[in-house]
XYZ file of C-alpha atoms in Angstrom:
744
model
C 57.521 84.524 83.572
C 56.110 82.760 80.517
C 52.696 82.149 78.892
C 50.790 79.127 77.712
C 47.409 77.962 76.417
C 45.754 74.750 77.552
C 43.078 74.692 74.864
C 41.448 76.886 72.243
C 38.214 76.808 70.156
C 38.425 73.985 67.655
C 35.520 75.107 65.481
C 37.140 77.795 63.312
C 36.137 81.495 63.309
C 33.305 80.834 60.846
C 32.300 77.329 62.008
C 34.388 75.717 59.350
C 34.413 72.392 61.190
C 30.648 72.203 61.538
C 30.080 72.755 57.856
C 32.743 70.224 56.905
C 31.497 67.529 59.298
C 27.892 67.821 58.261
C 28.855 67.775 54.579
C 30.943 64.663 55.215
C 28.077 62.899 56.943
C 25.796 63.745 54.004
C 28.435 62.294 51.646
C 28.950 65.685 50.068
C 32.588 65.910 51.195
C 35.274 63.258 51.026
C 37.239 62.069 54.079
C 40.420 63.674 52.687
C 38.641 66.994 52.283
C 37.243 66.780 55.828
C 40.704 66.121 57.240
C 42.107 69.011 55.222
C 39.534 71.407 56.656
C 40.419 70.131 60.136
C 44.136 70.586 59.542
C 43.656 74.127 58.202
C 41.428 75.027 61.151
C 44.033 73.778 63.623
C 46.803 75.593 61.741
C 44.995 78.899 61.895
C 44.302 78.522 65.610
C 47.899 77.623 66.450
C 49.312 80.497 64.385
C 46.888 82.919 65.981
C 48.080 81.956 69.436
C 51.734 82.260 68.513
C 51.136 85.622 66.847
C 49.428 86.844 70.024
C 52.671 86.196 71.935
C 51.865 82.899 73.630
C 55.128 81.064 74.268
C 53.734 77.514 74.726
C 50.721 76.626 72.596
C 48.629 73.590 73.488
C 47.970 71.677 70.270
C 44.234 71.532 70.640
C 41.871 70.305 67.895
C 39.417 67.473 67.311
C 37.065 66.089 64.682
C 34.345 65.502 67.261
C 35.479 65.224 70.906
C 38.788 65.082 72.708
C 37.786 62.169 74.914
C 36.650 60.223 71.899
C 40.025 61.005 70.304
C 41.814 59.168 73.098
C 39.327 56.226 73.134
C 40.127 55.942 69.392
C 43.932 56.428 69.656
C 44.264 53.987 72.532
C 42.205 51.320 70.741
C 39.468 51.177 73.384
C 36.342 50.833 71.245
C 33.696 48.527 72.764
C 33.236 45.121 71.140
C 30.012 46.047 69.360
C 32.059 48.209 66.994
C 34.493 45.388 66.138
C 33.469 45.206 62.480
C 34.437 48.810 61.881
C 37.785 50.521 61.544
C 39.354 53.884 60.835
C 37.136 56.948 60.794
C 34.056 54.773 60.183
C 34.719 53.414 63.666
C 35.445 56.870 65.110
C 32.156 58.374 63.929
C 30.147 55.221 64.738
C 31.220 55.564 68.359
C 30.027 59.155 68.247
C 26.798 58.767 66.299
C 25.901 55.088 66.215
C 25.721 52.648 63.320
C 23.437 49.880 62.257
C 23.512 47.294 65.086
C 25.851 49.391 67.232
C 24.485 51.993 69.623
C 26.692 55.053 70.019
C 28.688 55.665 73.166
C 26.798 57.480 75.855
C 27.198 61.230 75.992
C 27.512 63.250 79.167
C 28.399 66.748 80.323
C 32.113 67.348 80.789
C 32.497 68.147 84.503
C 30.418 71.275 85.177
C 30.414 72.667 81.648
C 27.990 72.646 78.745
C 30.481 70.647 76.673
C 29.490 66.995 76.063
C 32.009 64.162 75.868
C 31.663 60.585 74.675
C 31.689 58.267 77.668
C 34.348 55.483 77.540
C 33.158 51.938 78.323
C 35.480 49.516 80.096
C 35.108 45.984 81.410
C 37.218 42.925 82.166
C 37.918 42.437 78.451
C 39.330 45.919 77.977
C 42.862 45.860 76.541
C 44.255 48.859 74.675
C 45.296 48.358 71.048
C 46.882 51.771 70.394
C 47.343 53.408 67.039
C 48.804 56.868 67.544
C 49.569 57.650 63.902
C 46.931 60.380 63.417
C 47.887 61.943 66.793
C 51.575 61.939 65.935
C 50.833 63.429 62.521
C 49.034 66.244 64.311
C 52.018 66.874 66.575
C 54.376 66.919 63.573
C 52.128 69.440 61.822
C 52.134 71.614 64.934
C 55.922 71.511 65.113
C 56.244 72.467 61.459
C 53.728 75.320 61.747
C 54.812 77.045 64.980
C 58.126 75.360 65.890
C 59.130 72.611 68.269
C 59.625 74.941 71.226
C 56.131 76.417 70.947
C 54.188 73.289 70.010
C 52.983 71.443 73.140
C 51.051 68.159 72.717
C 47.958 67.658 74.854
C 47.151 64.243 76.315
C 44.115 63.360 78.399
C 45.563 61.550 81.367
C 44.624 57.954 82.237
C 43.150 58.882 85.619
C 40.689 61.276 83.991
C 39.905 58.913 81.088
C 39.132 56.097 83.525
C 37.374 58.420 85.948
C 34.949 59.573 83.282
C 34.195 56.035 82.053
C 31.497 53.484 82.635
C 33.192 50.543 84.337
C 31.631 47.071 84.457
C 33.309 44.586 86.744
C 36.713 46.234 86.737
C 38.288 48.707 89.109
C 39.976 51.949 88.172
C 43.368 50.894 89.504
C 43.411 47.807 87.273
C 42.329 49.796 84.228
C 45.056 52.407 84.749
C 47.591 49.623 85.097
C 46.492 48.242 81.730
C 46.612 51.653 80.060
C 50.023 52.806 81.329
C 52.105 50.872 78.745
C 50.204 52.548 75.913
C 50.657 55.976 77.509
C 54.364 55.259 78.014
C 54.551 54.352 74.324
C 53.114 57.682 73.194
C 55.417 59.622 75.506
C 58.376 57.748 74.076
C 57.287 58.519 70.526
C 56.766 62.186 71.397
C 60.280 62.378 72.800
C 61.638 60.883 69.586
C 59.928 63.747 67.705
C 61.889 66.299 69.731
C 58.899 67.423 71.819
C 60.148 69.832 74.479
C 57.057 69.760 76.734
C 53.798 67.806 77.007
C 50.578 68.715 78.806
C 48.850 65.831 80.601
C 45.327 66.952 81.415
C 43.945 65.514 84.637
C 40.858 67.588 85.579
C 39.612 64.597 87.550
C 41.737 66.070 90.364
C 39.045 68.727 90.917
C 36.253 66.300 91.871
C 35.089 65.850 95.454
C 36.919 62.568 96.230
C 40.133 63.384 94.322
C 42.194 62.836 97.450
C 41.376 59.121 97.171
C 43.182 59.006 93.825
C 46.616 59.565 95.373
C 47.939 56.027 94.862
C 46.850 55.850 91.207
C 48.380 59.239 90.451
C 51.659 58.329 92.081
C 51.827 55.148 90.048
C 50.912 56.993 86.873
C 53.432 59.762 87.115
C 56.216 57.572 88.423
C 55.827 55.701 85.124
C 55.638 58.907 83.090
C 58.761 60.240 84.744
C 60.722 57.524 82.990
C 60.025 59.198 79.644
C 62.413 62.021 80.439
C 59.964 64.544 79.045
C 59.081 67.914 80.548
C 55.591 67.131 81.867
C 53.027 69.778 82.744
C 50.222 68.272 84.847
C 47.161 70.414 83.985
C 44.000 70.666 86.084
C 41.024 72.996 85.671
C 37.347 73.692 86.511
C 38.005 74.098 90.269
C 40.661 73.918 92.974
C 42.042 70.489 93.728
C 41.198 70.666 97.444
C 42.631 67.983 99.696
C 44.611 66.505 96.805
C 46.862 69.599 96.659
C 49.578 68.591 99.205
C 50.463 65.351 97.410
C 49.791 66.573 93.861
C 52.493 69.262 94.080
C 54.970 66.527 95.071
C 54.355 64.375 91.993
C 57.459 63.881 89.763
C 56.509 66.459 87.124
C 58.173 69.662 86.034
C 55.075 71.887 86.006
C 51.578 71.945 87.557
C 48.796 74.108 86.168
C 45.968 75.156 88.479
C 42.642 76.972 88.067
C 42.632 80.028 90.345
C 39.158 81.269 89.401
C 36.428 78.621 89.438
C 32.894 79.388 88.293
C 31.947 83.035 87.649
C 29.373 84.289 90.150
C 29.588 81.140 92.279
C 28.715 81.455 95.978
C 31.922 79.552 96.763
C 35.040 80.882 95.092
C 38.044 78.819 94.049
C 40.296 78.007 96.978
C 43.441 77.548 94.906
C 45.139 80.721 96.207
C 44.386 79.680 99.786
C 45.902 76.244 99.136
C 49.053 77.787 97.740
C 49.345 80.078 100.757
C 48.738 77.264 103.189
C 50.986 74.595 101.653
C 53.365 76.570 99.472
C 54.523 75.540 95.991
C 57.747 73.675 95.178
C 60.498 76.022 93.956
C 61.794 73.425 91.501
C 58.472 73.301 89.628
C 56.775 75.767 87.307
C 53.356 76.992 88.395
C 50.770 77.304 85.657
C 48.651 80.144 86.956
C 45.147 79.907 85.522
C 44.179 83.508 86.204
C 42.530 84.622 82.940
C 38.923 83.502 83.030
C 38.299 80.853 80.396
C 34.634 80.527 81.358
C 33.614 84.168 81.064
C 33.269 86.516 78.091
C 33.913 89.537 80.268
C 37.374 91.120 80.312
C 39.312 90.393 83.456
C 40.922 93.839 83.634
C 43.787 93.940 86.107
C 42.661 90.921 88.112
C 45.007 88.388 86.382
C 48.110 90.573 86.835
C 47.199 91.212 90.469
C 46.835 87.513 91.175
C 50.141 86.686 89.498
C 51.851 89.481 91.414
C 50.444 88.045 94.615
C 51.976 84.680 93.828
C 55.278 86.475 93.265
C 54.968 88.051 96.712
C 54.777 84.531 98.115
C 58.190 83.761 96.618
C 56.981 81.822 93.572
C 59.225 82.909 90.725
C 58.696 80.271 87.984
C 55.206 81.146 86.737
C 53.402 80.467 83.485
C 50.343 82.643 82.967
C 47.411 80.939 81.277
C 43.633 80.709 81.252
C 41.782 79.115 84.138
C 40.266 76.479 81.795
C 40.523 75.677 78.084
C 39.421 78.586 75.942
C 37.292 76.094 74.001
C 34.376 77.240 76.163
C 34.445 80.761 74.713
C 33.500 82.204 71.298
C 36.358 82.594 68.826
C 36.886 86.319 68.312
C 35.053 89.464 69.530
C 36.212 91.371 66.482
C 33.808 89.421 64.309
C 30.918 91.115 66.121
C 29.699 94.336 64.460
C 26.270 94.828 66.080
C 27.036 94.729 69.794
C 26.840 98.176 71.417
C 30.251 99.665 72.037
C 29.510 100.187 75.745
C 29.130 96.428 76.086
C 31.636 95.292 73.436
C 34.409 97.250 75.097
C 34.053 95.032 78.161
C 33.902 91.738 76.282
C 36.790 89.363 75.759
C 36.457 86.204 73.660
C 39.078 83.480 73.179
C 41.260 85.562 70.878
C 41.158 88.532 73.244
C 41.938 86.289 76.227
C 45.255 85.501 74.553
C 46.149 89.208 74.792
C 45.023 89.182 78.430
C 47.343 86.288 79.179
C 50.299 88.074 77.592
C 49.380 91.365 79.314
C 49.125 89.725 82.747
C 52.591 88.230 82.380
C 53.986 91.615 81.340
C 52.200 93.739 83.955
C 52.500 91.544 87.045
C 56.135 92.343 87.822
C 55.444 96.090 87.587
C 52.503 96.320 89.979
C 52.890 98.272 93.183
C 51.903 96.832 96.549
C 48.591 98.675 96.667
C 47.630 97.195 93.288
C 48.225 93.593 94.345
C 45.199 91.674 95.568
C 45.313 87.946 96.334
C 41.545 87.457 96.273
C 38.845 87.728 93.622
C 36.481 90.725 93.365
C 33.421 90.638 95.583
C 30.125 89.434 94.044
C 26.867 91.112 94.932
C 23.477 89.418 95.575
C 20.805 92.098 95.043
C 17.746 89.931 95.667
C 14.490 91.554 96.643
C 12.395 89.545 99.070
C 10.174 86.956 97.407
C 7.143 85.609 99.232
C 7.695 81.952 100.214
C 4.266 81.045 98.914
C 5.464 81.725 95.377
C 7.670 78.624 95.435
C 4.842 76.044 95.912
C 1.942 74.780 93.787
C -1.499 75.337 95.257
C -2.140 71.568 95.457
C -0.130 68.421 96.075
C 0.728 66.107 93.170
C -1.773 63.456 94.201
C -4.574 66.063 94.014
C -3.276 67.754 90.871
C -3.024 64.622 88.770
C -6.753 63.896 89.087
C -7.495 67.298 87.493
C -5.030 67.068 84.589
C -5.380 65.616 81.073
C -6.562 62.026 81.024
C -4.309 59.500 79.332
C -4.323 55.788 78.561
C -1.466 53.347 79.165
C 1.852 54.398 77.671
C 0.819 57.908 76.504
C 2.963 59.287 73.702
C 4.554 62.655 73.115
C 7.837 64.148 71.959
C 10.272 66.463 73.703
C 9.694 69.666 71.729
C 11.615 70.508 68.622
C 11.211 69.051 65.120
C 13.687 69.312 62.217
C 15.157 72.690 61.525
C 14.715 72.380 57.773
C 16.790 74.381 55.302
C 13.572 76.207 54.292
C 12.727 77.370 57.806
C 16.330 78.332 58.463
C 16.365 80.434 55.306
C 13.088 82.084 56.191
C 14.309 82.928 59.711
C 17.593 84.382 58.372
C 15.777 86.384 55.673
C 13.365 87.755 58.311
C 16.299 88.669 60.553
C 17.950 90.539 57.693
C 14.741 92.373 56.807
C 14.380 90.541 53.535
C 11.155 88.808 54.614
C 8.223 90.726 56.081
C 6.702 89.858 59.437
C 3.569 88.612 57.726
C 5.423 86.406 55.258
C 7.651 85.003 57.985
C 4.653 84.245 60.168
C 3.130 82.423 57.187
C 6.211 80.270 56.834
C 6.201 79.400 60.564
C 2.476 78.665 60.532
C 2.833 76.355 57.539
C 5.540 74.454 59.335
C 3.421 74.151 62.506
C 0.449 72.996 60.454
C 2.516 70.237 58.890
C 3.963 69.189 62.273
C 0.556 69.086 63.998
C -1.128 67.193 61.187
C 1.674 64.652 60.962
C 1.539 64.022 64.726
C -2.234 63.593 64.525
C -1.888 61.167 61.603
C 0.741 59.131 63.438
C -1.385 59.033 66.586
C 0.750 60.953 69.097
C -1.287 61.834 72.215
C 0.245 65.142 73.380
C 1.519 67.249 70.542
C 4.229 69.873 70.119
C 4.328 72.736 67.646
C 7.900 71.864 66.587
C 9.598 75.182 67.454
C 10.253 76.396 63.888
C 10.586 79.962 65.175
C 13.520 79.078 67.442
C 17.138 78.780 66.464
C 18.148 77.718 69.969
C 16.240 76.910 73.141
C 18.148 79.533 75.189
C 18.857 82.216 72.602
C 15.154 82.435 71.643
C 14.093 83.396 75.153
C 17.009 85.660 75.813
C 16.150 87.657 72.699
C 12.749 88.341 74.172
C 13.943 89.475 77.590
C 15.666 92.631 78.727
C 19.164 92.244 80.164
C 20.656 90.068 77.398
C 22.949 90.880 74.488
C 23.427 88.609 71.488
C 26.246 87.904 69.116
C 26.320 86.841 65.467
C 29.481 84.770 65.579
C 29.653 83.832 69.283
C 29.465 80.084 68.659
C 30.721 77.543 71.208
C 30.967 73.800 70.641
C 28.512 71.696 72.663
C 29.526 68.412 70.995
C 30.599 67.279 67.535
C 29.003 69.604 65.010
C 26.440 70.896 67.540
C 27.366 74.483 68.327
C 25.451 76.938 70.468
C 25.537 80.722 70.609
C 25.100 81.531 74.311
C 23.432 84.807 75.150
C 25.371 87.224 77.334
C 23.690 88.592 80.473
C 24.714 92.197 80.994
C 21.920 93.666 83.140
C 18.813 92.948 85.190
C 16.437 90.509 83.476
C 12.771 91.237 82.764
C 10.139 89.977 80.303
C 8.473 92.889 78.441
C 5.746 90.791 76.734
C 4.632 87.143 76.045
C 7.260 85.066 74.230
C 5.497 81.878 73.074
C 1.742 82.429 73.408
C 1.108 83.343 69.742
C 2.679 80.143 68.404
C 0.912 78.012 71.002
C -2.495 79.491 70.187
C -2.052 78.875 66.470
C -0.876 75.270 66.981
C -3.655 74.528 69.444
C -6.250 75.877 67.008
C -5.345 73.102 64.577
C -6.208 70.184 66.844
C -8.419 68.946 69.671
C -5.484 67.171 71.226
C -3.438 69.008 73.843
C -0.403 70.948 72.545
C 2.458 71.595 74.927
C 3.656 75.039 75.782
C 7.437 74.860 75.448
C 9.708 76.877 77.734
C 13.320 76.698 78.816
C 13.880 76.812 82.559
C 15.746 79.513 84.428
C 18.682 77.336 85.542
C 19.316 76.137 81.984
C 19.072 79.631 80.562
C 21.570 80.782 83.179
C 23.959 77.833 82.797
C 23.868 78.051 79.007
C 24.444 81.814 78.978
C 27.482 83.819 79.864
C 26.405 85.350 83.193
C 27.322 88.606 84.841
C 30.220 88.522 87.249
C 29.093 91.383 89.481
C 26.094 89.610 91.032
C 25.553 85.976 92.033
C 24.229 83.290 89.813
C 21.363 82.818 92.263
C 20.238 86.388 91.817
C 20.299 86.006 88.052
C 18.424 82.681 88.194
C 15.616 84.207 90.297
C 15.284 87.125 87.881
C 14.915 84.565 85.055
C 12.447 82.541 87.107
C 10.160 85.538 87.600
C 10.193 86.135 83.829
C 9.365 82.513 83.028
C 6.640 82.554 85.710
C 4.870 85.315 83.783
C 5.045 83.216 80.622
C 3.570 80.151 82.370
C 0.694 82.280 83.591
C 0.026 83.698 80.107
C 0.129 80.275 78.472
C -2.324 78.985 80.974
C -4.679 81.912 80.323
C -4.431 81.079 76.608
C -5.787 77.608 77.312
C -2.574 75.599 77.561
C -3.097 72.412 79.614
C 0.463 71.041 79.406
C 3.511 73.295 79.898
C 7.001 71.906 79.610
C 9.811 73.758 81.331
C 13.086 72.141 80.323
C 16.028 71.981 82.730
C 18.671 69.847 80.956
C 21.461 71.900 82.535
C 20.309 71.431 86.110
C 23.149 69.133 87.095
C 25.941 70.781 85.205
C 25.757 73.780 87.535
C 26.634 71.567 90.499
C 29.930 72.455 92.167
C 32.500 69.713 91.651
C 32.934 69.388 95.395
C 29.926 67.638 96.941
C 30.173 69.618 100.175
C 29.267 72.684 98.082
C 26.166 71.192 96.500
C 23.628 72.188 99.088
C 23.420 75.917 98.405
C 23.421 75.443 94.620
C 20.635 72.823 94.640
C 18.554 74.910 97.005
C 18.472 77.941 94.723
C 18.354 75.911 91.518
C 15.292 73.929 92.657
C 13.674 77.064 94.004
C 14.257 78.801 90.675
C 12.296 76.073 88.861
C 9.545 76.128 91.449
C 9.357 79.914 91.308
C 8.856 79.573 87.552
C 6.144 76.906 87.657
C 4.269 77.184 90.936
C 1.965 79.816 89.450
C 0.311 77.036 87.371
C -3.166 75.950 88.496
C -3.590 72.297 89.635
C -5.229 71.317 86.300
C -2.162 72.425 84.361
C 0.367 69.622 83.849
C 3.977 70.762 84.343
C 6.551 68.683 82.466
C 10.328 68.971 82.680
C 13.129 67.388 80.648
C 16.586 66.362 81.807
C 19.293 64.955 79.548
C 22.932 63.941 79.100
C 24.105 64.110 82.663
C 24.241 61.671 85.524
C 21.372 62.635 87.784
C 21.287 59.611 90.063
C 22.984 61.433 92.920
C 20.550 64.387 92.969
C 17.247 62.462 92.927
C 15.837 64.310 95.907
C 16.431 67.632 94.154
C 14.679 66.278 91.038
C 11.771 65.143 93.150
C 11.687 68.573 94.819
C 11.192 70.237 91.435
C 7.593 69.024 91.834
C 7.062 68.567 88.107
C 4.062 66.408 87.166
C 5.977 64.593 84.409
C 9.724 63.978 84.277
C 11.131 63.150 80.820
C 14.722 62.004 80.657
C 17.415 60.931 78.210
C 17.802 57.188 78.618
C 18.470 55.318 75.367
C 22.277 55.344 75.657
C 22.306 54.967 79.421
C 21.219 51.391 79.987
C 18.214 52.352 82.147
C 20.516 53.544 84.923
C 18.311 56.530 85.704
C 15.102 54.470 85.588
C 16.483 51.926 88.014
C 17.703 54.717 90.283
C 14.280 56.425 90.239
C 12.553 53.159 91.008
C 14.876 52.486 93.878
C 14.394 56.020 95.149
C 10.607 55.543 95.124
C 9.830 58.315 92.650
C 6.050 58.718 92.418
C 5.366 61.271 89.655
C 4.947 60.427 85.957
C 8.099 59.630 83.960
C 8.963 59.621 80.257
C 12.242 57.772 79.664
C 13.562 58.264 76.162
C 12.955 55.166 74.024
C 15.354 56.021 71.209
C 18.508 58.045 70.552
C 17.788 61.266 68.655
C 21.470 61.859 67.977
C 21.746 58.790 65.774
C 20.481 58.755 62.167
C 19.307 55.144 62.661
C 15.499 54.746 62.638
C 14.628 52.568 65.646
C 12.487 49.495 65.038
C 9.183 48.794 66.755
C 10.773 45.731 68.383
C 13.619 47.779 69.776
C 11.304 50.237 71.458
C 8.927 47.531 72.753
C 11.929 45.953 74.408
C 12.801 49.322 75.920
C 9.300 49.838 77.282
C 9.189 46.327 78.673
C 12.467 47.026 80.482
C 10.838 50.022 82.122
C 8.000 47.855 83.316
C 10.486 45.306 84.598
C 12.287 47.996 86.589
C 9.120 48.414 88.667
C 9.279 52.185 88.229
C 5.956 53.609 89.525
C 4.990 50.046 90.411
C 4.743 49.446 86.663
C 1.625 51.622 86.332
C 1.701 52.008 82.583
C -0.649 55.002 82.424
C 2.104 57.004 84.187
C 4.965 55.865 81.926
C 5.230 58.258 78.964
C 6.693 57.212 75.607
C 8.916 59.808 73.959
C 12.267 60.243 72.215
C 15.377 60.978 74.166
C 15.519 64.668 73.357
C 14.375 67.259 70.779
C 14.484 66.371 67.128
C 15.809 69.591 65.582
C 19.037 67.992 64.298
C 17.282 65.178 62.452
C 15.590 65.117 59.013
C 11.854 64.589 58.570
C 12.667 61.369 56.679
C 14.160 60.045 59.960
C 11.691 61.650 62.358
C 8.420 60.481 60.782
C 9.230 56.744 60.615
C 10.794 56.925 64.107
C 7.662 58.467 65.597
C 5.467 56.020 63.660
C 7.430 53.105 65.130
C 7.326 54.693 68.583
C 3.537 54.987 68.525
C 3.215 51.399 67.208
C 5.471 50.238 70.065
C 3.331 52.029 72.627
C 0.156 50.533 71.122
C 1.685 47.044 71.187
C 2.661 47.448 74.814
C -0.853 48.648 75.604
C -2.267 45.516 74.116
C 0.153 43.345 76.059
C -0.686 45.048 79.349
C -4.422 44.832 78.614
C -4.159 41.161 77.745
C -2.312 40.334 80.949
C -4.664 42.358 83.156
C-alpha cells in the first residue's frame, strides 16, 4: 500500500501566483521575478505533500494552464503567433496579442476549470522545446528527492481529443506527436526519473471505447522508454474502455472511484473492477478521496480500499479521485467558519492527510466496516406545481409586449471593471471600517458613472456594472440561507482568474431581496432600460461546493425557488429586462452521453422554475460562455429565454452556425469581441463579425433580433479598455444598421 497525488493547487496559499501574474502583465514585475514566484510556489506545494506523508508527489504547477504548457512545450502554437517566442508567445496564446487572437478557452471536462484549446490542422508539426519542463523536474528532484518526484505529462490522446482539428484526423495527429513524447520520456529517464504520470482523462468520455487503437499505438511506443508509467484517468469511470485499458503495457493505472458528488448516477469504477478484475502485475491507483468536494470523506476511502483488498488486489496506491487543484488550499487558513461546519470540511491540504489515513486504516478494517459502494444520497423534494415551470405566454406573443428595439440593439453582459477603489471600499466595508452609508455612496457613485458613460456612448440596454459584487456566485450565496463562506477558499478558474466558491451546508432560502436596491438606483438615473442581473440556479450550484447528503437536483430546485422570488421582486420594482446567467449549464453534464437526459431535464427545469414567474412583458435574457453547447441546443431552446447571449469571439462562429442550422427562433447576442484580451477591438473588426452573423442566416438575418454585446462580463478589464471598446462596438452596430437600411 502506497500513496500518491495526481495534482495540487498551483495558486499558493495566499494567491501568490495571481498577484505575480497580474503584476507581470502590468510591467510591474520582471519575468525572472515571476518565474521565481512560480518556483517558490511549486516548491512549497511539493514539500507540503511530502511532509504530509505522500510517497509519490505529482509535480504539478503552471504559469497559466497545464494544457497550454504542453502546447508550448511541444511547439504547437498556431501560425498566427509565428512572430513571437518564449514567454511572449506563451502569454499571447493565453491572452491574445496585436494581430493574433488568443486560443479559444473552454471548460475542462465537467469542471469549472478552463483550459486553452489546442488548434491543429494539416500543417501541424511539433517543434518541441522541453527545457523549462525539464528544469521543473530537476527542481522537484532536488527539493523532495528522485523517488518522490513524479513528473506529470498530459497524454497525446487527451491533448488531441481536446483540440480543434481542421482537416486532420486524431490518429494522424497522434502519430505526428509520438516522436516528441518519446523524446521527453527518454530525457526524463536520463534524469533518473523513477515514475511518470501520463494523464489521459479523455478515457472518461462517452465514446472512449473508440480510442482503443490510438491508445494501443501510444502506449506501445511509450513502453519502449523503459520508464515506470502510471496511466492516470479522472472525472468519471472509463466505462466500456476498461477491459482493454487495463491490458495496456503500463505499470500502473489510476482510476476515479467517486465521480461527481450528489450525482444521480454514481461512478461505476468499482463495478467495472468487480466485473473484469484488475491485473495482478499492475498497481491500482485508487482514487477514493474526493478531490471535488470540500467535505471530509470520513471512513469511506478506507472502506473502499479495503473492499478492493477483499477482491484480491494487493498492489494499491491511495490517491484523490481527481486533481486536488479543484479545491481550496488549506482549511486552517479559515478563522471565521463555525466550528460545527469547519470540523467537517477538508481542503486540499487536509485531503493529503485523508489519503495517508486511508492507506493506513484500510488493512485494519473489520468485515462489517467494509463497504464497496458509496453512501446513499437523499432527494428531499417537495412537490412543485407543474405550472410553475412555464411562462404564461409563448415567445411569439411575449416578444410583441417587450421593449422595442431597432436593428442590432446594443448591450453588455453585466459587470464593469472592478476598480481598485471599489475593491478597497468593499473590503473596508466588510471589515467594518466603512459605514453602510459611506459604502452605499461609493457604490452609487460607481453606478452613476457607469450609467452615464453607457448613455454617452449610446448603448441601448444598460447595466449597473455590479460594483457591489466580488463574484457572481458568492454575492448571491451571501444573501441566502444555507451557504457558508471562506476567506481564503480560492480555486483557479483559469490563469490569474480565481474564484471563491460558496459551500452549501443546509437547505437554501432567500430571506430578502438581493439586487432590487441597486437596480432601482441605476434605473432612476436613466430613461433607458437597465437590466436586472442574476446568476442562475444551475450555475450557482455548479460553481459552489454542494452538499453530499442530498442530490444536486434537490439543491438546484431550492436555488431556483429563491431566484424566482428575486425575479418577481425586480419586476415589481419596474425592471423590464432581467438577465439570469447560466454559463455553467453544460459543465454539469455527465461525461457519458447516455446519462445526459436526467441532468438536462432538471437543469432546464431549474432555470424555468426561476424565470417562469416573469410576466410576458418582461424580457428574460440568459448568458452562456466558454463551453461547447452545440450538442445541447434543444436544452438551450427549452430554457425559453427571450434573448440568448453567448461567448463567440474566439469560437469562429461555431455556435452561431449551429443555432442557425438548428432553426433557433429567439433573439441572440453573439459576443463581438474577446473580453479576456487587453486589445481594444476596432470598428472594422466588429463590423466584420456582425456581417458574419448575418451571413450565417441566423434568425433569417433579422437584424432587430441580433443583439450586439461583448463576449462576457468586463470586470477583469480596465475602464481605459472598456470605454473605447464599447464606443467601437456601438459605432459598429450603427454602421451595420446603415448598411442594412441602405440595402432594404
